[in-house]
XYZ file of C-alpha atoms in Angstrom:
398
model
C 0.000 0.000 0.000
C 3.067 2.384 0.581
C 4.597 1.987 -2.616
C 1.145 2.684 -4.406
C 0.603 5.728 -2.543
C 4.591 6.548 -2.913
C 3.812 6.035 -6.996
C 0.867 8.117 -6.791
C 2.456 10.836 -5.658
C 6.141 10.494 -7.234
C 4.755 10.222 -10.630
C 6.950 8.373 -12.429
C 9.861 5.659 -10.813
C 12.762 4.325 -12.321
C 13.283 0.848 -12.470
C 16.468 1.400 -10.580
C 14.125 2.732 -7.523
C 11.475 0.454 -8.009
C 14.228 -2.254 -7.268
C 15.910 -0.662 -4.282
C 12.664 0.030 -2.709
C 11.710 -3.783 -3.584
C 15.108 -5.099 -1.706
C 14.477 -2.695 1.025
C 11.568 -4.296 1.996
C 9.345 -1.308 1.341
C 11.018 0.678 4.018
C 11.961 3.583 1.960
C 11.663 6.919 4.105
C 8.940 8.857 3.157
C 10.275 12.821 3.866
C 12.774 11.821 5.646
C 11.520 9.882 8.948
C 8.943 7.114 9.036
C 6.144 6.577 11.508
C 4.997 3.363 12.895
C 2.194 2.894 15.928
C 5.209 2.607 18.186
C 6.707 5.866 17.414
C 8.987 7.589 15.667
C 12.068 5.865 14.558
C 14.976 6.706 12.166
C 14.589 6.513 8.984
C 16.714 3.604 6.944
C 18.738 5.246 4.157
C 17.962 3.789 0.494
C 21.624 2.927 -0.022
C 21.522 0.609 2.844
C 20.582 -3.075 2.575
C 18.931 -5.148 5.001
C 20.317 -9.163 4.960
C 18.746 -11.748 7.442
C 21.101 -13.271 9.682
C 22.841 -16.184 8.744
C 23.817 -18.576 11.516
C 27.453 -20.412 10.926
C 28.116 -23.948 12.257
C 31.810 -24.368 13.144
C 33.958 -26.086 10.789
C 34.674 -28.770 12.906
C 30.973 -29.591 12.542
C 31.580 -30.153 8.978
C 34.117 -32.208 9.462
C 32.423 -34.252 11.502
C 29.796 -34.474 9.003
C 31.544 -34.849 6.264
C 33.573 -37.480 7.840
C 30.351 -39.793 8.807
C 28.872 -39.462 5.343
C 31.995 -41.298 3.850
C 32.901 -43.285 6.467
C 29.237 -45.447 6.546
C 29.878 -45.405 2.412
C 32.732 -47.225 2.882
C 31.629 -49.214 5.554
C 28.388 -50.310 3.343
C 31.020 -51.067 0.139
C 32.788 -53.480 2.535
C 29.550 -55.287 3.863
C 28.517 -55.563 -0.157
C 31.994 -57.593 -0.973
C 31.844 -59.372 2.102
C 28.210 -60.643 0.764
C 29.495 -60.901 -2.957
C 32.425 -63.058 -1.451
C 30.160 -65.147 0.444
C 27.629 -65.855 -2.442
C 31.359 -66.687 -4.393
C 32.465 -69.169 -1.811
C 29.016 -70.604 -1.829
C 28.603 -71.067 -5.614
C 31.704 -71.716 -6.968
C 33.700 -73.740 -3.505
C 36.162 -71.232 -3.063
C 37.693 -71.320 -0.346
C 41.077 -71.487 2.076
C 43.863 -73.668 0.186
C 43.475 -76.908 1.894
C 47.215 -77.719 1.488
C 48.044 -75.347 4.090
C 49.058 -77.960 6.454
C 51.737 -78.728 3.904
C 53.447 -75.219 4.512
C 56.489 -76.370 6.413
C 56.665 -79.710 3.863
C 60.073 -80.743 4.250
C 61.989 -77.934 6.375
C 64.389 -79.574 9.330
C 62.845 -80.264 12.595
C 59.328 -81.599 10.933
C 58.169 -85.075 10.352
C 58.522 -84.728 6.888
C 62.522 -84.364 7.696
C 63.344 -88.268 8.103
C 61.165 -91.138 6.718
C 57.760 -90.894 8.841
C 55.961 -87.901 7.118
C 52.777 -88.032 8.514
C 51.026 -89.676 11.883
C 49.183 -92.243 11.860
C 46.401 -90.434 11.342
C 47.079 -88.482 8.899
C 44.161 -89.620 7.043
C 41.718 -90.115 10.052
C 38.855 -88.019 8.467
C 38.956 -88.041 5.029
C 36.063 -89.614 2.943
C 37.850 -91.498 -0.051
C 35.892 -89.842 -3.130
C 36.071 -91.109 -6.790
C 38.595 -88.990 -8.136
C 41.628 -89.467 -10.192
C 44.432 -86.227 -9.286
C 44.872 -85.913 -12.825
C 48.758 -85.045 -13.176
C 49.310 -85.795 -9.762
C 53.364 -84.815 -9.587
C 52.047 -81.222 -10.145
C 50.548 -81.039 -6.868
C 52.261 -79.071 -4.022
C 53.145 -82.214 -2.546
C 52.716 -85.325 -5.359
C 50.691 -87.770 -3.875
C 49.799 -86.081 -0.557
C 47.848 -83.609 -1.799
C 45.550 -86.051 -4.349
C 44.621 -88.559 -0.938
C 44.317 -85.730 1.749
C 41.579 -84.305 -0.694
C 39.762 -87.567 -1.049
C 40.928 -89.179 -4.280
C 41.379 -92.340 -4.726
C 43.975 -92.307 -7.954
C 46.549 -90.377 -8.577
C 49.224 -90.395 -11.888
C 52.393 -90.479 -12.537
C 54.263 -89.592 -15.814
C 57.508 -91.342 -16.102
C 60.656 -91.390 -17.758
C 63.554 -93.296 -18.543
C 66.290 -91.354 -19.757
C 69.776 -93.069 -20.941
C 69.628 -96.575 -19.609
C 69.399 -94.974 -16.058
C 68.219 -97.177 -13.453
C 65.872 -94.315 -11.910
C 62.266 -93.310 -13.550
C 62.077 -89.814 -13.565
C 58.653 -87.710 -12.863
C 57.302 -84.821 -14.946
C 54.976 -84.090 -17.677
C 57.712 -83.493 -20.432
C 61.849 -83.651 -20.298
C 62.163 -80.414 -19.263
C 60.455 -80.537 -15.791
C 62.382 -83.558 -15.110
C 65.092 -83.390 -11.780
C 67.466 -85.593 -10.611
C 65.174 -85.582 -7.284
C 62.197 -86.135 -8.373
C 61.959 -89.844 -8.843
C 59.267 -92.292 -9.044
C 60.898 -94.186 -6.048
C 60.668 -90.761 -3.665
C 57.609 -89.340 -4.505
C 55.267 -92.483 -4.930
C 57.008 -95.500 -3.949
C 58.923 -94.818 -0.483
C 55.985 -92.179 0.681
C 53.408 -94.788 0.001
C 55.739 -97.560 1.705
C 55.994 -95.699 4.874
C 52.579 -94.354 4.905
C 50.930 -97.761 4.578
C 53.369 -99.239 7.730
C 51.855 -96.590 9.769
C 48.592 -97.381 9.193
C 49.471 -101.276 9.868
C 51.834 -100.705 12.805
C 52.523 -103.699 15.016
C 51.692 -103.755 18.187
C 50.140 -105.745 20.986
C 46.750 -103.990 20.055
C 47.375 -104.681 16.288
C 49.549 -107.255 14.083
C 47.217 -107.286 10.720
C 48.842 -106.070 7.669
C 45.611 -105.183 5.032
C 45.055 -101.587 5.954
C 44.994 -99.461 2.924
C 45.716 -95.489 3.296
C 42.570 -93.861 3.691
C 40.996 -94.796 7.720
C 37.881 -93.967 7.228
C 37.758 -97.096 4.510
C 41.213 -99.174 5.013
C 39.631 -101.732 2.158
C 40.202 -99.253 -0.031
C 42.983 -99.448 -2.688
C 44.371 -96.684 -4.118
C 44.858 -96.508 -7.638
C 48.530 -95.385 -8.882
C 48.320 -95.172 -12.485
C 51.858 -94.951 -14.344
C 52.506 -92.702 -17.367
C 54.663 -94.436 -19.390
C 56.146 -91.894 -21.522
C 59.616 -93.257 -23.367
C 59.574 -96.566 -24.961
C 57.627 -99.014 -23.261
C 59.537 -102.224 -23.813
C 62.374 -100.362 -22.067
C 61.154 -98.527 -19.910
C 58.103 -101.556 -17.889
C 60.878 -103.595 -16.569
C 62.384 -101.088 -14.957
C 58.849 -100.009 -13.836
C 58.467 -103.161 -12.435
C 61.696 -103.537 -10.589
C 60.697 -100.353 -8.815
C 57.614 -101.791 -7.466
C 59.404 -104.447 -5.117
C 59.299 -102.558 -1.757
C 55.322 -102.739 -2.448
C 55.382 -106.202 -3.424
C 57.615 -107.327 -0.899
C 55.422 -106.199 1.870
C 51.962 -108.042 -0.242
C 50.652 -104.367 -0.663
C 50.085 -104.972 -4.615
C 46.545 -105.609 -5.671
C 47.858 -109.049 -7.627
C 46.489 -112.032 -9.920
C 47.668 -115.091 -8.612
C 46.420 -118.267 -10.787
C 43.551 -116.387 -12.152
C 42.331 -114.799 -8.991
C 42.305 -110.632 -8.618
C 43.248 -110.303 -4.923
C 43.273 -106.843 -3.690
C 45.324 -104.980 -1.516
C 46.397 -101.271 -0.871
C 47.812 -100.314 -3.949
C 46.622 -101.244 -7.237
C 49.328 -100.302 -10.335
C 47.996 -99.152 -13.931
C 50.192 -98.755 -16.608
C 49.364 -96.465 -19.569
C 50.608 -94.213 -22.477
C 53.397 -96.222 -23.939
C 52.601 -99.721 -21.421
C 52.959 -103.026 -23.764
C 50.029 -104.701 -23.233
C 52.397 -107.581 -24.150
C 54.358 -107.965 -22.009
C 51.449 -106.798 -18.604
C 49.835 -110.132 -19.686
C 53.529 -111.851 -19.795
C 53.194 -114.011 -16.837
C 50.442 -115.952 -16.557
C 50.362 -117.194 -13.393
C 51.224 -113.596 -11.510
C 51.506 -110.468 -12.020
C 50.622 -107.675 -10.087
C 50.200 -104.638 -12.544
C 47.590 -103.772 -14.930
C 46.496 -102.354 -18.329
C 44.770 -99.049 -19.160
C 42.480 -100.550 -21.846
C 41.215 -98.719 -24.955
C 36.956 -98.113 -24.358
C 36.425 -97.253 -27.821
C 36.705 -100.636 -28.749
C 34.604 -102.302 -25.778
C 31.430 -100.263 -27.633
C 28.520 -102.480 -27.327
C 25.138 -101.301 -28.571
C 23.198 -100.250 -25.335
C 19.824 -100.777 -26.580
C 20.803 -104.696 -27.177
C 20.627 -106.617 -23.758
C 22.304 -109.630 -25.877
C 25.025 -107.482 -27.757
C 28.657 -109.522 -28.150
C 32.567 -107.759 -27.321
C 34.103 -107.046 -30.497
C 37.450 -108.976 -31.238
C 39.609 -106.742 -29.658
C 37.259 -106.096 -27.017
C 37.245 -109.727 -25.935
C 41.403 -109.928 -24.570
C 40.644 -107.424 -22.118
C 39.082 -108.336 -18.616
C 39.732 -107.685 -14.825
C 42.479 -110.300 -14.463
C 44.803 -107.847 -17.155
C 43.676 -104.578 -17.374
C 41.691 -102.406 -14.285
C 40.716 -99.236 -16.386
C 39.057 -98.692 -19.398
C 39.560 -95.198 -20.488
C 40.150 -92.602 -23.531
C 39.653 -88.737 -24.486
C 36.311 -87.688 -24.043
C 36.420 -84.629 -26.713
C 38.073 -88.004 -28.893
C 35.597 -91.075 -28.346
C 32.501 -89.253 -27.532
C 32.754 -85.182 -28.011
C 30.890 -82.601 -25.693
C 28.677 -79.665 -26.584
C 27.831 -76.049 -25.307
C 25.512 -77.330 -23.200
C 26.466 -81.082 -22.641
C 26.575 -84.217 -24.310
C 23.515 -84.624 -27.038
C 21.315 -87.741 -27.880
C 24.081 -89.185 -29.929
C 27.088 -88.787 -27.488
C 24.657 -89.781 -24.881
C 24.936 -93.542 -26.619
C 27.675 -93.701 -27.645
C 29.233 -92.943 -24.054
C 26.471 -95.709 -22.840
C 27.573 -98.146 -25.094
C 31.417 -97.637 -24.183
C 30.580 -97.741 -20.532
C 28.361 -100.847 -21.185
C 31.122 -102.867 -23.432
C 33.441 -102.050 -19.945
C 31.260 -103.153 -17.358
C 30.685 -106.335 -19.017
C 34.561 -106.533 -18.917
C 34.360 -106.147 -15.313
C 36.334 -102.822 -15.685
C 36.877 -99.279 -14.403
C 35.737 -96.570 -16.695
C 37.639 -93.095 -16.880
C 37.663 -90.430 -19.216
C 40.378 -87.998 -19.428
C 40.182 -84.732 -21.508
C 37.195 -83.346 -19.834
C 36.193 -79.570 -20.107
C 37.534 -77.409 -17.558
C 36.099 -73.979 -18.709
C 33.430 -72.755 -18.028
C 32.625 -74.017 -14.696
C 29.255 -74.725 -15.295
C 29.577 -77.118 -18.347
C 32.460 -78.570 -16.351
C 30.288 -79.626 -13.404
C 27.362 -80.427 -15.390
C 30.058 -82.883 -17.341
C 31.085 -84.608 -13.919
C 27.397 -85.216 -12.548
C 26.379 -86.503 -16.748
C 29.828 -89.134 -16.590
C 28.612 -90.251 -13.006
C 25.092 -90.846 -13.646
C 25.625 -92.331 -16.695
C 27.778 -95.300 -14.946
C 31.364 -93.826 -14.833
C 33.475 -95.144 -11.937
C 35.611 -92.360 -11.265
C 36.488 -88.619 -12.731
C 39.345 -87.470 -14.055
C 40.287 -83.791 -11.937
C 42.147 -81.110 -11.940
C 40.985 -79.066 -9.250
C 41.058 -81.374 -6.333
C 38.603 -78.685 -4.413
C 35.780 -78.673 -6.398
C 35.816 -82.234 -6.928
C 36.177 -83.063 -3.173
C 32.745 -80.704 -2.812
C 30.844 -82.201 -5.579
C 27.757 -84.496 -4.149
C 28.504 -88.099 -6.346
């Protein structure tokens, strides 16, 4: 109402008034001094500017602030990859490397310093699981590693170099050491372990205990590589053996009887099938025999064995194996109708041999065609799976 009567009787009023009076508030004196009901006051200048008081936290405060606001954002980040982990761990078996026990393998003043490596019990609680430690001599520790996990195979590549007496371990020449030896990291570690677990005593004087506690009638399967020339190189194979044999703790044929014991040998790669079959009367290693060509048509119940098929039985050979990409092939998603019998009538022709199957050359990648490859093989009638990650394997549910 002011400013009306103020433009009324101003006449005209700049712009540049009309805004000063509009910051002021309307308090522009009118002749000088204003009135109010409460008296007379003095007036307020047009030049000066009225502000409303603005109240100022100490910095500190901000601080403070400032400090909470990032400190619950990075306290919520670590509670999402703590979740994400767990989810991981759940999923996918990741977890704490199990051969953490092994971390003072071999230093002085341990047990793996002289000849006893382990305790007795070494093995107390672990559930024997059909596994084969695929490569087993890469392991942290060869052998150790494969039968602390479960597994109930492990393999062994080996090499005869230069008429030496010694097979040599590794997967080509190249990762081959004057140390590493068939005799130390198989032989004499599966000697000693095996008298540990038959120890004789007043309590205890048998001698058929096999490594694994939890099941001592269980054998475990040491399948040899044979990767130079196999006429050469099995004799000296089986000259190695004795300290096993000596001792009975070689699954044997004796007369045309299988008798099992703790350790049951499988040669492969470059084995003579020849010269396993030699003896008639004993022997106490076996052959690695070809399943392609113990195919028998599944949907027959009165199908025959091939020629070839026919020489091999559990009295000369214990596995029956070959590639799976080679002999049967896998797809994106898993085996098809095809593969599906063709792997039943190599695992069929097998069985009716009275042998082992195993397939090596398995997907490892991705994980999910991997598994879903393991629980196909298993249900389909194979005896044991070819791993390389001795973790997941040990988790899956056979």
């Amino acid at each position: 109402m002011n400013m009306d009567r103020n433009l009324r009787s101003e006449g005209k009023l700049s712009l540049g008034k009309f805004l000063d009076r509009q910051n002021g508030y309307d308090y522009t004196p009118v002749d000088g001094a204003e009135q109010s009901e409460y008296g007379a006051s003095t007036g307020i200048q047009a030049t000066d500017t009225i502000s409303r008081p603005v109240s100022k936290r100490p910095r500190w405060q901000n601080y403070l602030t400032c400090g909470s606001i990032w400190g619950l954002a990075i306290l919520a980040v670590a509670l999402l990859i703590n979740l994400l982990l767990s989810i991981a761990r759940s999923l996918w078996g990741i977890e704490d490397d199990p051969d953490k026990i092994f971390g003072t393998w071999g230093k002085p003043g341990t047990a793996t310093e002289g000849l006893a490596r382990y305790p007795t019990d070494f093995l107390r609680d672990v559930v024997p699981i059909r596994c084969h430690s695929h490569n087993d001599y890469w392991r942290k520790v060869p052998l150790f590693s494969a039968i602390h996990a479960g597994c109930i195979g492990v393999e062994a590549d080996v090499w005869l170099m230069d008429d030496d007496q010694e097979l040599y371990i590794g997967h080509d020449p190249a990762a081959l050491t004057p140390e590493r030896t068939f005799k130390s990291l198989y032989i004499n570690p599966l000697v000693d372990l095996i008298n540990q677990t038959n120890p004789q005593t007043r309590f205890y004087s048998g001698t058929r205990r096999g490594v694994f506690d939890y099941d001592p009638e269980q054998t475990l399967i040491l399948l040899v590589d044979v990767k130079t020339d196999g006429a050469e190189t099995w004799p000296h194979l089986m000259s190695q053996l004795e300290p096993l044999r000596l001792r009975g703790y070689l699954t044997h044929v004796k007369d045309g009887v299988v008798h099992k014991r703790q350790v049951t040998v499988v040669g492969t790669g470059n084995t003579p099938f020849d010269l396993v079959v030699k003896n008639s009367t004993y022997r106490d290693a076996f052959f690695d025999a070809p399943i392609a060509d113990l195919w028998e048509d599944p949907d027959d119940p009165d199908s025959a064995p091939t020629e070839d098929a026919a020489k091999y039985d559990s009295t000369n050979s214990f596995y029956a194996s070959a590639s799976l990409i080679e002999v049967v092939g896998v797809g994106f998603g898993g085996f098809g109708e095809d593969q599906l019998r063709n792997l039943r009538g190599q695992i069929k022709g097998a069985h009716k041999r009275g042998l082992q199957v195993r397939y090596w050359e398995t997907p490892s990648w991705p994980i999910g065609l991997r598994n879903k490859i393991w629980h196909s093989l298993m249900e389909e009638g194979a005896d044991i799976l070819n791993v390389d990650d001795l973790r997941s394997a040990a988790k899956l549910e056979f």
